Amino acid sequence: MSSHHADGAQLLVIAKEPVPGRVKTRLTPPCTPREAAALAGAALEDTLRTVARVPVARRVIALDGAPGAWLPTGFTVVPQRGDGLDERLAAAFDDAHRLSPTPIVLIGMDTPQVTAGLLADAVSLLGAHDAVFGPATDGGFWLLGLRAPVPDLLLGVPMSEPITGEIQLNRLAEAGMSVACLPCLTDVDTMADAIEVAALAPHSRFAAALAGTAVS
């Protein structure tokens, strides 16, 4: 892969403003809504700071809500569009591609343990593959990279199901795409996930936020 390819790619984060009662509701209980939002905010900040360290041409956040002090400089903010998560993901790819018609690697805000090296690998793999796929332990996916986004690849995929990742991978295969796979990561949905991920990234803001809750 040439460095030119990385320079021409973009990283896209799909995220929700960390407002109590609107994020990480599966952590309440045992967390209070405020603690759950603090964990979501820490995971988001860890993710964005990691993205900021990857050498790409553009960093975009597709945001549900308003930006806050947690947003580093250097990100283009686009509002989320659509109803279901499949529509929102497809729209985020579409909007980012309109801003810059270059390869796109999309991640969420639920994997604060992700490293800049893993994201750089994803960008690099798009140099030789049509798509990059990062499976999640819950059966979903934590990363999806597309050299040339086709929103129809995502529309109608049932999200947050144990078979989400399998269906999404099948969609890519049916479209005749060459797909590179990344390691499986755990998304933070439950308290057990939170404890596992904090242990994997002990120096993260997320681990500090978890240590600060009454339930850790």
mmCIF file of C-alpha atoms in Angstrom:
data_model
loop_
_atom_site.group_PDB
_atom_site.id
_atom_site.type_symbol
_atom_site.label_atom_id
_atom_site.label_comp_id
_atom_site.label_asym_id
_atom_site.label_seq_id
_atom_site.Cartn_x
_atom_site.Cartn_y
_atom_site.Cartn_z
ATOM 1 C CA MET A 1 0.000 0.000 0.000
ATOM 2 C CA SER A 2 1.268 3.480 -0.780
ATOM 3 C CA SER A 3 1.116 6.210 1.808
ATOM 4 C CA HIS A 4 -0.929 8.097 -0.764
ATOM 5 C CA HIS A 5 -3.832 5.717 -0.114
ATOM 6 C CA ALA A 6 -3.875 6.437 3.640
ATOM 7 C CA ASP A 7 -3.661 10.135 2.923
ATOM 8 C CA GLY A 8 -6.748 9.846 0.751
ATOM 9 C CA ALA A 9 -8.899 7.793 3.139
ATOM 10 C CA GLN A 10 -11.275 8.972 5.836
ATOM 11 C CA LEU A 11 -12.271 7.674 9.253
ATOM 12 C CA LEU A 12 -15.942 8.011 10.175
ATOM 13 C CA VAL A 13 -17.287 7.673 13.734
ATOM 14 C CA ILE A 14 -21.013 7.212 14.302
ATOM 15 C CA ALA A 15 -21.893 8.498 17.758
ATOM 16 C CA LYS A 16 -24.538 9.783 20.135
ATOM 17 C CA GLU A 17 -24.109 12.804 22.367
ATOM 18 C CA PRO A 18 -23.578 11.285 25.854
ATOM 19 C CA VAL A 19 -26.779 12.532 27.514
ATOM 20 C CA PRO A 20 -28.045 10.750 30.667
ATOM 21 C CA GLY A 21 -31.031 8.546 29.878
ATOM 22 C CA ARG A 22 -30.248 8.437 26.134
ATOM 23 C CA VAL A 23 -27.033 6.388 26.034
ATOM 24 C CA LYS A 24 -25.901 3.033 27.404
ATOM 25 C CA THR A 25 -29.336 2.357 28.898
ATOM 26 C CA ARG A 26 -28.484 -1.346 29.241
ATOM 27 C CA LEU A 27 -26.011 -0.374 31.968
ATOM 28 C CA THR A 28 -28.847 1.007 34.125
ATOM 29 C CA PRO A 29 -29.104 -0.614 36.593
ATOM 30 C CA PRO A 30 -26.563 -1.160 38.128
ATOM 31 C CA CYS A 31 -25.342 2.259 36.911
ATOM 32 C CA THR A 32 -27.344 5.440 37.332
ATOM 33 C CA PRO A 33 -28.224 7.197 34.037
ATOM 34 C CA ARG A 34 -25.555 9.799 34.855
ATOM 35 C CA GLU A 35 -22.886 7.122 35.400
ATOM 36 C CA ALA A 36 -23.913 5.352 32.179
ATOM 37 C CA ALA A 37 -23.607 8.645 30.279
ATOM 38 C CA ALA A 38 -20.178 9.257 31.843
ATOM 39 C CA LEU A 39 -19.070 5.820 30.623
ATOM 40 C CA ALA A 40 -20.460 6.525 27.146
ATOM 41 C CA GLY A 41 -18.708 9.900 27.092
ATOM 42 C CA ALA A 42 -15.398 8.353 28.154
ATOM 43 C CA ALA A 43 -15.697 5.622 25.503
ATOM 44 C CA LEU A 44 -16.458 8.263 22.882
ATOM 45 C CA GLU A 45 -13.512 10.425 23.923
ATOM 46 C CA ASP A 46 -11.109 7.460 23.917
ATOM 47 C CA THR A 47 -12.366 6.492 20.443
ATOM 48 C CA LEU A 48 -12.059 10.008 18.995
ATOM 49 C CA ARG A 49 -8.575 10.538 20.432
ATOM 50 C CA THR A 50 -7.469 7.238 18.899
ATOM 51 C CA VAL A 51 -8.993 8.196 15.530
ATOM 52 C CA ALA A 52 -7.168 11.546 15.738
ATOM 53 C CA ARG A 53 -3.824 9.692 15.857
ATOM 54 C CA VAL A 54 -4.390 7.760 12.603
ATOM 55 C CA PRO A 55 -2.833 9.383 9.505
ATOM 56 C CA VAL A 56 -5.846 9.941 7.235
ATOM 57 C CA ALA A 57 -7.007 12.834 5.068
ATOM 58 C CA ARG A 58 -10.302 13.415 6.852
ATOM 59 C CA ARG A 59 -12.015 12.547 10.137
ATOM 60 C CA VAL A 60 -15.797 12.734 10.274
ATOM 61 C CA ILE A 61 -18.282 12.214 13.104
ATOM 62 C CA ALA A 62 -21.907 11.414 12.253
ATOM 63 C CA LEU A 63 -23.514 12.741 15.402
ATOM 64 C CA ASP A 64 -26.925 12.295 17.002
ATOM 65 C CA GLY A 65 -27.051 15.377 19.244
ATOM 66 C CA ALA A 66 -24.739 18.331 19.726
ATOM 67 C CA PRO A 67 -20.928 18.378 19.881
ATOM 68 C CA GLY A 68 -19.359 19.025 23.283
ATOM 69 C CA ALA A 69 -15.978 19.568 24.906
ATOM 70 C CA TRP A 70 -15.267 15.862 24.244
ATOM 71 C CA LEU A 71 -14.824 16.508 20.497
ATOM 72 C CA PRO A 72 -11.158 17.032 19.517
ATOM 73 C CA THR A 73 -10.258 19.510 16.793
ATOM 74 C CA GLY A 74 -9.939 18.258 13.245
ATOM 75 C CA PHE A 75 -13.289 16.464 12.923
ATOM 76 C CA THR A 76 -16.021 17.360 10.432
ATOM 77 C CA VAL A 77 -19.434 16.978 12.099
ATOM 78 C CA VAL A 78 -22.406 15.742 10.068
ATOM 79 C CA PRO A 79 -25.832 15.121 11.617
ATOM 80 C CA GLN A 80 -27.184 11.581 11.594
ATOM 81 C CA ARG A 81 -30.081 10.935 9.222
ATOM 82 C CA GLY A 82 -32.597 8.113 9.082
ATOM 83 C CA ASP A 83 -34.668 6.066 11.500
ATOM 84 C CA GLY A 84 -33.153 2.651 12.148
ATOM 85 C CA LEU A 85 -29.437 2.116 12.672
ATOM 86 C CA ASP A 86 -29.139 0.574 9.188
ATOM 87 C CA GLU A 87 -30.462 3.830 7.649
ATOM 88 C CA ARG A 88 -28.194 5.930 9.857
ATOM 89 C CA LEU A 89 -25.102 3.943 8.913
ATOM 90 C CA ALA A 90 -25.958 4.085 5.206
ATOM 91 C CA ALA A 91 -26.589 7.849 5.430
ATOM 92 C CA ALA A 92 -23.309 8.392 7.311
ATOM 93 C CA PHE A 93 -21.362 6.614 4.556
ATOM 94 C CA ASP A 94 -23.293 8.595 1.959
ATOM 95 C CA ASP A 95 -22.649 11.975 3.625
ATOM 96 C CA ALA A 96 -18.959 11.277 4.222
ATOM 97 C CA HIS A 97 -18.524 10.145 0.624
ATOM 98 C CA ARG A 98 -20.205 13.317 -0.616
ATOM 99 C CA LEU A 99 -17.736 15.375 1.418
ATOM 100 C CA SER A 100 -14.830 13.440 -0.054
ATOM 101 C CA PRO A 101 -15.188 10.577 -2.574
ATOM 102 C CA THR A 102 -12.485 8.457 -0.928
ATOM 103 C CA PRO A 103 -12.398 5.096 0.929
ATOM 104 C CA ILE A 104 -14.186 5.211 4.291
ATOM 105 C CA VAL A 105 -13.615 3.241 7.498
ATOM 106 C CA LEU A 106 -16.559 3.498 9.916
ATOM 107 C CA ILE A 107 -16.525 2.642 13.619
ATOM 108 C CA GLY A 108 -18.875 3.242 16.532
ATOM 109 C CA MET A 109 -18.199 4.628 20.007
ATOM 110 C CA ASP A 110 -18.490 1.322 21.890
ATOM 111 C CA THR A 111 -14.916 0.022 21.516
ATOM 112 C CA PRO A 112 -12.699 2.362 23.579
ATOM 113 C CA GLN A 113 -10.014 -0.357 23.547
ATOM 114 C CA VAL A 114 -9.427 0.102 19.802
ATOM 115 C CA THR A 115 -5.886 1.114 18.866
ATOM 116 C CA ALA A 116 -4.584 3.513 16.244
ATOM 117 C CA GLY A 117 -2.659 0.555 14.776
ATOM 118 C CA LEU A 118 -5.851 -1.446 14.182
ATOM 119 C CA LEU A 119 -7.511 1.511 12.478
ATOM 120 C CA ALA A 120 -4.424 2.161 10.350
ATOM 121 C CA ASP A 121 -4.516 -1.528 9.348
ATOM 122 C CA ALA A 122 -8.161 -1.151 8.289
ATOM 123 C CA VAL A 123 -7.318 1.862 6.115
ATOM 124 C CA SER A 124 -4.337 0.035 4.645
ATOM 125 C CA LEU A 125 -6.391 -3.095 3.837
ATOM 126 C CA LEU A 126 -8.776 -0.985 1.739
ATOM 127 C CA GLY A 127 -5.839 -0.473 -0.616
ATOM 128 C CA ALA A 128 -6.170 -4.097 -1.766
ATOM 129 C CA HIS A 129 -9.747 -5.021 -0.781
ATOM 130 C CA ASP A 130 -13.210 -3.641 -1.514
ATOM 131 C CA ALA A 131 -14.258 -3.903 2.128
ATOM 132 C CA VAL A 132 -12.855 -4.376 5.634
ATOM 133 C CA PHE A 133 -14.945 -5.978 8.363
ATOM 134 C CA GLY A 134 -14.395 -5.997 12.123
ATOM 135 C CA PRO A 135 -16.627 -8.581 13.846
ATOM 136 C CA ALA A 136 -17.868 -8.023 17.403
ATOM 137 C CA THR A 137 -18.176 -10.724 20.051
ATOM 138 C CA ASP A 138 -21.946 -10.166 20.303
ATOM 139 C CA GLY A 139 -22.451 -11.180 16.664
ATOM 140 C CA GLY A 140 -22.490 -7.633 15.311
ATOM 141 C CA PHE A 141 -19.580 -5.641 13.937
ATOM 142 C CA TRP A 142 -17.421 -2.867 15.349
ATOM 143 C CA LEU A 143 -15.896 -1.670 12.078
ATOM 144 C CA LEU A 144 -16.894 -1.533 8.427
ATOM 145 C CA GLY A 145 -14.650 -0.111 5.748
ATOM 146 C CA LEU A 146 -15.746 0.396 2.145
ATOM 147 C CA ARG A 147 -13.573 1.541 -0.719
ATOM 148 C CA ALA A 148 -16.639 2.808 -2.595
ATOM 149 C CA PRO A 149 -19.685 3.034 -0.331
ATOM 150 C CA VAL A 150 -22.961 1.593 -1.615
ATOM 151 C CA PRO A 151 -25.696 2.501 0.901
ATOM 152 C CA ASP A 152 -27.847 -0.441 -0.266
ATOM 153 C CA LEU A 153 -25.276 -2.770 1.282
ATOM 154 C CA LEU A 154 -26.500 -1.700 4.741
ATOM 155 C CA LEU A 155 -30.188 -0.954 4.266
ATOM 156 C CA GLY A 156 -32.419 -3.685 5.654
ATOM 157 C CA VAL A 157 -29.690 -5.407 7.677
ATOM 158 C CA PRO A 158 -31.263 -6.168 11.099
ATOM 159 C CA MET A 159 -29.103 -4.381 13.674
ATOM 160 C CA SER A 160 -28.271 -5.384 17.271
ATOM 161 C CA GLU A 161 -29.041 -9.055 16.586
ATOM 162 C CA PRO A 162 -26.735 -12.057 17.122
ATOM 163 C CA ILE A 163 -26.704 -12.557 13.319
ATOM 164 C CA THR A 164 -26.146 -8.911 12.304
ATOM 165 C CA GLY A 165 -22.479 -9.429 11.416
ATOM 166 C CA GLU A 166 -23.146 -12.625 9.477
ATOM 167 C CA ILE A 167 -25.895 -10.971 7.417
ATOM 168 C CA GLN A 168 -23.717 -7.912 6.744
ATOM 169 C CA LEU A 169 -20.794 -10.103 5.631
ATOM 170 C CA ASN A 170 -23.119 -12.059 3.344
ATOM 171 C CA ARG A 171 -24.297 -8.776 1.791
ATOM 172 C CA LEU A 172 -20.694 -7.849 0.976
ATOM 173 C CA ALA A 173 -19.997 -11.303 -0.479
ATOM 174 C CA GLU A 174 -23.192 -11.239 -2.573
ATOM 175 C CA ALA A 175 -22.072 -7.886 -4.007
ATOM 176 C CA GLY A 176 -18.912 -9.634 -5.220
ATOM 177 C CA MET A 177 -16.638 -7.711 -2.871
ATOM 178 C CA SER A 178 -13.262 -8.864 -1.624
ATOM 179 C CA VAL A 179 -13.369 -8.556 2.178
ATOM 180 C CA ALA A 180 -10.515 -8.389 4.683
ATOM 181 C CA CYS A 181 -11.347 -9.243 8.293
ATOM 182 C CA LEU A 182 -9.943 -7.604 11.406
ATOM 183 C CA PRO A 183 -9.780 -9.105 14.915
ATOM 184 C CA CYS A 184 -12.990 -9.574 16.884
ATOM 185 C CA LEU A 185 -13.550 -6.893 19.568
ATOM 186 C CA THR A 186 -16.079 -6.558 22.385
ATOM 187 C CA ASP A 187 -18.639 -3.751 22.155
ATOM 188 C CA VAL A 188 -19.602 -2.245 25.507
ATOM 189 C CA ASP A 189 -23.301 -2.993 25.984
ATOM 190 C CA THR A 190 -23.533 -4.667 29.408
ATOM 191 C CA MET A 191 -21.684 -4.251 32.695
ATOM 192 C CA ALA A 192 -19.773 -7.499 32.019
ATOM 193 C CA ASP A 193 -18.607 -5.981 28.699
ATOM 194 C CA ALA A 194 -17.604 -2.771 30.471
ATOM 195 C CA ILE A 195 -15.469 -4.643 33.012
ATOM 196 C CA GLU A 196 -13.804 -6.735 30.263
ATOM 197 C CA VAL A 197 -13.026 -3.720 28.067
ATOM 198 C CA ALA A 198 -11.709 -1.603 30.964
ATOM 199 C CA ALA A 199 -9.294 -4.441 31.798
ATOM 200 C CA LEU A 200 -8.095 -4.479 28.168
ATOM 201 C CA ALA A 201 -7.479 -0.714 28.217
ATOM 202 C CA PRO A 202 -6.483 0.024 31.825
ATOM 203 C CA HIS A 203 -5.110 3.506 31.071
ATOM 204 C CA SER A 204 -8.155 4.666 29.115
ATOM 205 C CA ARG A 205 -10.641 7.336 30.126
ATOM 206 C CA PHE A 206 -13.204 4.550 29.987
ATOM 207 C CA ALA A 207 -11.404 2.489 32.658
ATOM 208 C CA ALA A 208 -11.109 5.598 34.844
ATOM 209 C CA ALA A 209 -14.819 6.359 34.419
ATOM 210 C CA LEU A 210 -15.742 2.777 35.334
ATOM 211 C CA ALA A 211 -13.533 2.942 38.422
ATOM 212 C CA GLY A 212 -15.397 6.112 39.380
ATOM 213 C CA THR A 213 -18.829 4.459 39.435
ATOM 214 C CA ALA A 214 -20.330 3.031 42.595
ATOM 215 C CA VAL A 215 -20.720 -0.385 40.989
ATOM 216 C CA SER A 216 -17.194 -1.138 39.800
#
